[in-house]
CSV table of C-alpha atoms in Angstrom, one decimal:
chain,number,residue,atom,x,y,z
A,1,UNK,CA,0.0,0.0,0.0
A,2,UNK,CA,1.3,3.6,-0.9
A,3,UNK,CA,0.3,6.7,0.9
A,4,UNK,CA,1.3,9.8,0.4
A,5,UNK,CA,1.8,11.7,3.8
A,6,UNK,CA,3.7,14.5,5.0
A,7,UNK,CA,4.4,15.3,8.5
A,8,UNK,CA,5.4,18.7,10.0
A,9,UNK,CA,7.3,18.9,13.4
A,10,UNK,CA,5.4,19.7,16.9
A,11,UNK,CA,5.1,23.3,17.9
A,12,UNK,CA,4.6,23.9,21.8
A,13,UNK,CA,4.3,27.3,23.6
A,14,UNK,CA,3.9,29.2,26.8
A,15,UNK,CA,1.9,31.2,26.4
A,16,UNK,CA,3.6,34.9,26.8
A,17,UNK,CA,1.5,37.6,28.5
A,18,UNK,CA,-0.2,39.6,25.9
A,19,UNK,CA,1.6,43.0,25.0
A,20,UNK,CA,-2.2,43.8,22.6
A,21,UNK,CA,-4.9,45.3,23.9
A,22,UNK,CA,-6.9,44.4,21.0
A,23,UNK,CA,-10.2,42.1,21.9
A,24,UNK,CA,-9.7,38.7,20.5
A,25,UNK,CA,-11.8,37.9,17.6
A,26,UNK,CA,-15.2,35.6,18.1
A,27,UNK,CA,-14.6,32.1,16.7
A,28,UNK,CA,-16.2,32.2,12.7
A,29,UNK,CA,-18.5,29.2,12.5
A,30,UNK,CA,-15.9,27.4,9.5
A,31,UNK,CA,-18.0,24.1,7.8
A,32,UNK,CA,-16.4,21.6,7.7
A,33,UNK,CA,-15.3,20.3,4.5
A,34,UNK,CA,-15.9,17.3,2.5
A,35,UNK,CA,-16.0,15.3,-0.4
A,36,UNK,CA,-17.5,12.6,-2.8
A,37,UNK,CA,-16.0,10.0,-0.4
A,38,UNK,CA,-15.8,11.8,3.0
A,39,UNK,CA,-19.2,13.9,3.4
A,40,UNK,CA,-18.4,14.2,7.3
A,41,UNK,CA,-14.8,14.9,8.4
A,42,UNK,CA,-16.7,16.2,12.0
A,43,UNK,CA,-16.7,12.4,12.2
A,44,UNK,CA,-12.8,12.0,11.5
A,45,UNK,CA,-12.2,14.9,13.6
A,46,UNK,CA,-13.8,13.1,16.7
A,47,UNK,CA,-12.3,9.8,15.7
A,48,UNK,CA,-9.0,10.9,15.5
A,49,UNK,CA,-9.5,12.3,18.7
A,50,UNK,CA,-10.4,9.1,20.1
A,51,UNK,CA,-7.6,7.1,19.0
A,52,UNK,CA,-5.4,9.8,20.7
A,53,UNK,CA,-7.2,8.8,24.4
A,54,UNK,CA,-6.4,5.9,23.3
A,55,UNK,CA,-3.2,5.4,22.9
A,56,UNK,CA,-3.0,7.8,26.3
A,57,UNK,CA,-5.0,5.1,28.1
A,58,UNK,CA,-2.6,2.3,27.0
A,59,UNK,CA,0.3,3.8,28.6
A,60,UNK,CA,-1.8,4.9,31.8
A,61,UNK,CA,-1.9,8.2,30.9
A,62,UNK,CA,-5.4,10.1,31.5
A,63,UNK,CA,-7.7,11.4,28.9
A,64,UNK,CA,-7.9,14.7,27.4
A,65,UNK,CA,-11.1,16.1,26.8
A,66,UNK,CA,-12.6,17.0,23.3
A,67,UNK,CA,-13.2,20.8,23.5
A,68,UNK,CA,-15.2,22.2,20.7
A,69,UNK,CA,-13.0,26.1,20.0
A,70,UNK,CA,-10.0,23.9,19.8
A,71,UNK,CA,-11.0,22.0,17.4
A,72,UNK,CA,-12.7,24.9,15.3
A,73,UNK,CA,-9.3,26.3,16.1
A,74,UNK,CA,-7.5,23.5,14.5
A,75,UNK,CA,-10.1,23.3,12.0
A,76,UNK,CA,-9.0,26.8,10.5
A,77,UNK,CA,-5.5,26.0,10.2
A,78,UNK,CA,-6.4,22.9,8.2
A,79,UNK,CA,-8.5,24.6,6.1
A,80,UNK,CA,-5.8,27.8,5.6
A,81,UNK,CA,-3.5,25.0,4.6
A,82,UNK,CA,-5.9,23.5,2.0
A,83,UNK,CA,-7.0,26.9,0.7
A,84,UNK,CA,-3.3,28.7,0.6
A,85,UNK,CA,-1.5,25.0,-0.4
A,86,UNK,CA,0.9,25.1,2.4
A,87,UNK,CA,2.0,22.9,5.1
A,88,UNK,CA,3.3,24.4,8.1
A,89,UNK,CA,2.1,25.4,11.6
A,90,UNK,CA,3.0,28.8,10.9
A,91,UNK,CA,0.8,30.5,7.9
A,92,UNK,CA,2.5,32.3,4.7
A,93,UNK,CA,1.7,35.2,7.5
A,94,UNK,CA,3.8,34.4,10.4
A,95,UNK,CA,0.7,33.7,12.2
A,96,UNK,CA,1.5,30.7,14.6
A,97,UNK,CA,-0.8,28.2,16.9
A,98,UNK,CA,-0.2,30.3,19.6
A,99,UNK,CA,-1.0,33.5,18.0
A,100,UNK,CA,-4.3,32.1,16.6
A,101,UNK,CA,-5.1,30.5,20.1
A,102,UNK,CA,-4.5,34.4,21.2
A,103,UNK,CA,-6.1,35.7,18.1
A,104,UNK,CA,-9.3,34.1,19.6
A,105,UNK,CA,-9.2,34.3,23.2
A,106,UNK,CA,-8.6,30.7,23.7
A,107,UNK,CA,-6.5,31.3,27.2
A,108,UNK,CA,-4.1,28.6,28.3
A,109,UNK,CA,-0.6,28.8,29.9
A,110,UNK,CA,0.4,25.7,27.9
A,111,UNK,CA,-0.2,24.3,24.3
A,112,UNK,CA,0.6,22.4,21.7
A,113,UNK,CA,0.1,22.0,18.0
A,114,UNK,CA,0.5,18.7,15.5
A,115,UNK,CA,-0.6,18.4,12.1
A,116,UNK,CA,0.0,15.9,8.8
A,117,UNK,CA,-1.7,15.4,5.5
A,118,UNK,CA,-3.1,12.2,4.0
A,119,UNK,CA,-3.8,10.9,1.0
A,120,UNK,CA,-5.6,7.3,1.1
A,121,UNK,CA,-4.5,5.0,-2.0
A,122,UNK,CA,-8.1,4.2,-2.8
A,123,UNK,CA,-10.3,6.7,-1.1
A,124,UNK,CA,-13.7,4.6,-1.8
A,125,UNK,CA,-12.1,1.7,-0.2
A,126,UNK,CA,-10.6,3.9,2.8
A,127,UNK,CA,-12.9,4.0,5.7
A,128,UNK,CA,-13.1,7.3,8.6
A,129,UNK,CA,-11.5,4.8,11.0
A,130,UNK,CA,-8.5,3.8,8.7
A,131,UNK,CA,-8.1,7.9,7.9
A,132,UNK,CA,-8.5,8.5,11.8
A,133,UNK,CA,-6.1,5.7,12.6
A,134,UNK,CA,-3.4,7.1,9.9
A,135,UNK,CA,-3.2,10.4,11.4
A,136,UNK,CA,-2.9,9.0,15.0
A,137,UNK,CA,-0.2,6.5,13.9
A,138,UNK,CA,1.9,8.7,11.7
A,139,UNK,CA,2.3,11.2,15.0
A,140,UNK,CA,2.5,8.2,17.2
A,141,UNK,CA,5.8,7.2,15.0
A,142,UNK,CA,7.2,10.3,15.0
A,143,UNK,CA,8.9,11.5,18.7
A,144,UNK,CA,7.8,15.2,19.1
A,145,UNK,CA,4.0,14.4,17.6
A,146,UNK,CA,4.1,11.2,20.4
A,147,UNK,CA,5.4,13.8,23.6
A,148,UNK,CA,2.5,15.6,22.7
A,149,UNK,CA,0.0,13.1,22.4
A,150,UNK,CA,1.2,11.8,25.5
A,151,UNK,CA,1.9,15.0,27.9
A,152,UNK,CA,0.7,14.8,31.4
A,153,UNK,CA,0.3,18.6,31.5
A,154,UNK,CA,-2.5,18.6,28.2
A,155,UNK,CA,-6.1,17.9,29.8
A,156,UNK,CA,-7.8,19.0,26.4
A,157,UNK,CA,-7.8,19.1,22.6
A,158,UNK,CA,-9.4,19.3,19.4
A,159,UNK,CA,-8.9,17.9,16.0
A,160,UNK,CA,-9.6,19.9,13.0
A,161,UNK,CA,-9.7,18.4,9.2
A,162,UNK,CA,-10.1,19.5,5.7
A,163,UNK,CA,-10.3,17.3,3.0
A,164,UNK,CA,-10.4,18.5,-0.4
A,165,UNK,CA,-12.6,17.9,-3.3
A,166,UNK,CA,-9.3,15.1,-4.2
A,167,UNK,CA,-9.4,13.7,-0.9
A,168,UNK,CA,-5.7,14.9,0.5
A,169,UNK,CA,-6.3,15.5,4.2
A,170,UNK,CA,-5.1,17.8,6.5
A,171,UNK,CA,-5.3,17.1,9.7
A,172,UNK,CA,-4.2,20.2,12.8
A,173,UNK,CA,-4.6,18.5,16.7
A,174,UNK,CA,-4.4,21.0,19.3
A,175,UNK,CA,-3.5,20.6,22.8
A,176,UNK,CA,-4.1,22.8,25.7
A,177,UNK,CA,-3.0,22.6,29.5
A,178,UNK,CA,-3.8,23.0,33.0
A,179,UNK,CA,-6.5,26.5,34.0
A,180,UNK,CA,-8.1,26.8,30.1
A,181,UNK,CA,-11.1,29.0,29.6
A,182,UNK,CA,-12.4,30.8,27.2
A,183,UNK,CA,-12.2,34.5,27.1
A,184,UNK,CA,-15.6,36.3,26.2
């Protein structure tokens, strides 16, 4: 089996005290994406998630709880990477996780971002678990992606996917830690 996957290296932060008195900007409701052979990536998104606590649980680690602005978080980066063909976890604008956690008033002294792309070998054959599954592996398999998964200090994330209308995935996981809320 081929697949085509690339993987981009874990970006953590502490999260500086802000110099801006701008207000942060409310979360845009983003759709999620899909296509002819993936018409809910909401259900990857959650999967993925899933296989993350799981592979938390096997080592005896607890789980981290899905929380719905990260994800839509994570979801806009995947998206900006589809839509400005990039992949990075900082933007063609310098804009990095930790600026759009800040960008949105997502508060946390502690966070983390992962993110790789996918491309199944026969998409009409591939089911959401196997897609779910690849992402989770790949970062399992790669050290900095697997300290993240598996950090004590991270008590929530969300998972955010795009696929395009070709079915190449790109898949964001943030992590936050310890005293999270949202601002506004």
């Amino acid at each position: 089996m081929v697949l085509n996957a690339a993987i981009a290296g874990c970006t953590s932060s502490e999260n500086r005290p802000s110099t801006e008195t701008a207000s942060p900007k409310p979360l845009p409701e983003i759709t999620p994406s899909k296509s002819e052979y993936f018409p809910d990536v909401e259900i990857i998104e959650k999967t993925t998630h899933m296989y993350a606590n799981k592979q938390r649980v096997l080592r005896n680690y607890e789980r981290v709880a899905y929380e719905e602005d990260l994800a839509k978080i994570a979801r806009i980066h995947s998206n900006d990477m589809a839509k400005r063909d990039f992949i990075g976890h900082d933007n063609p604008d310098g804009e990095s996780h930790g600026d759009r956690l800040e960008k949105y008033g997502y508060d946390t002294h502690v966070s983390s971002e992962i993110i790789t792309t996918y491309t199944p070998p026969y998409p009409a054959k591939t089911s959401i678990e196997e897609v779910a599954k690849y992402f989770v592996d790949s970062w399992m398999d790669s050290p900095p992606h697997r300290s993240a998964i598996l950090d004590e200090d991270y008590v929530e994330a969300g998972v955010g996917v795009c696929v395009t209308s070709d079915d190449f995935f790109y898949a964001t996981m943030l992590f936050s830690g310890r005293d999270t809320e949202i601002d506004g």
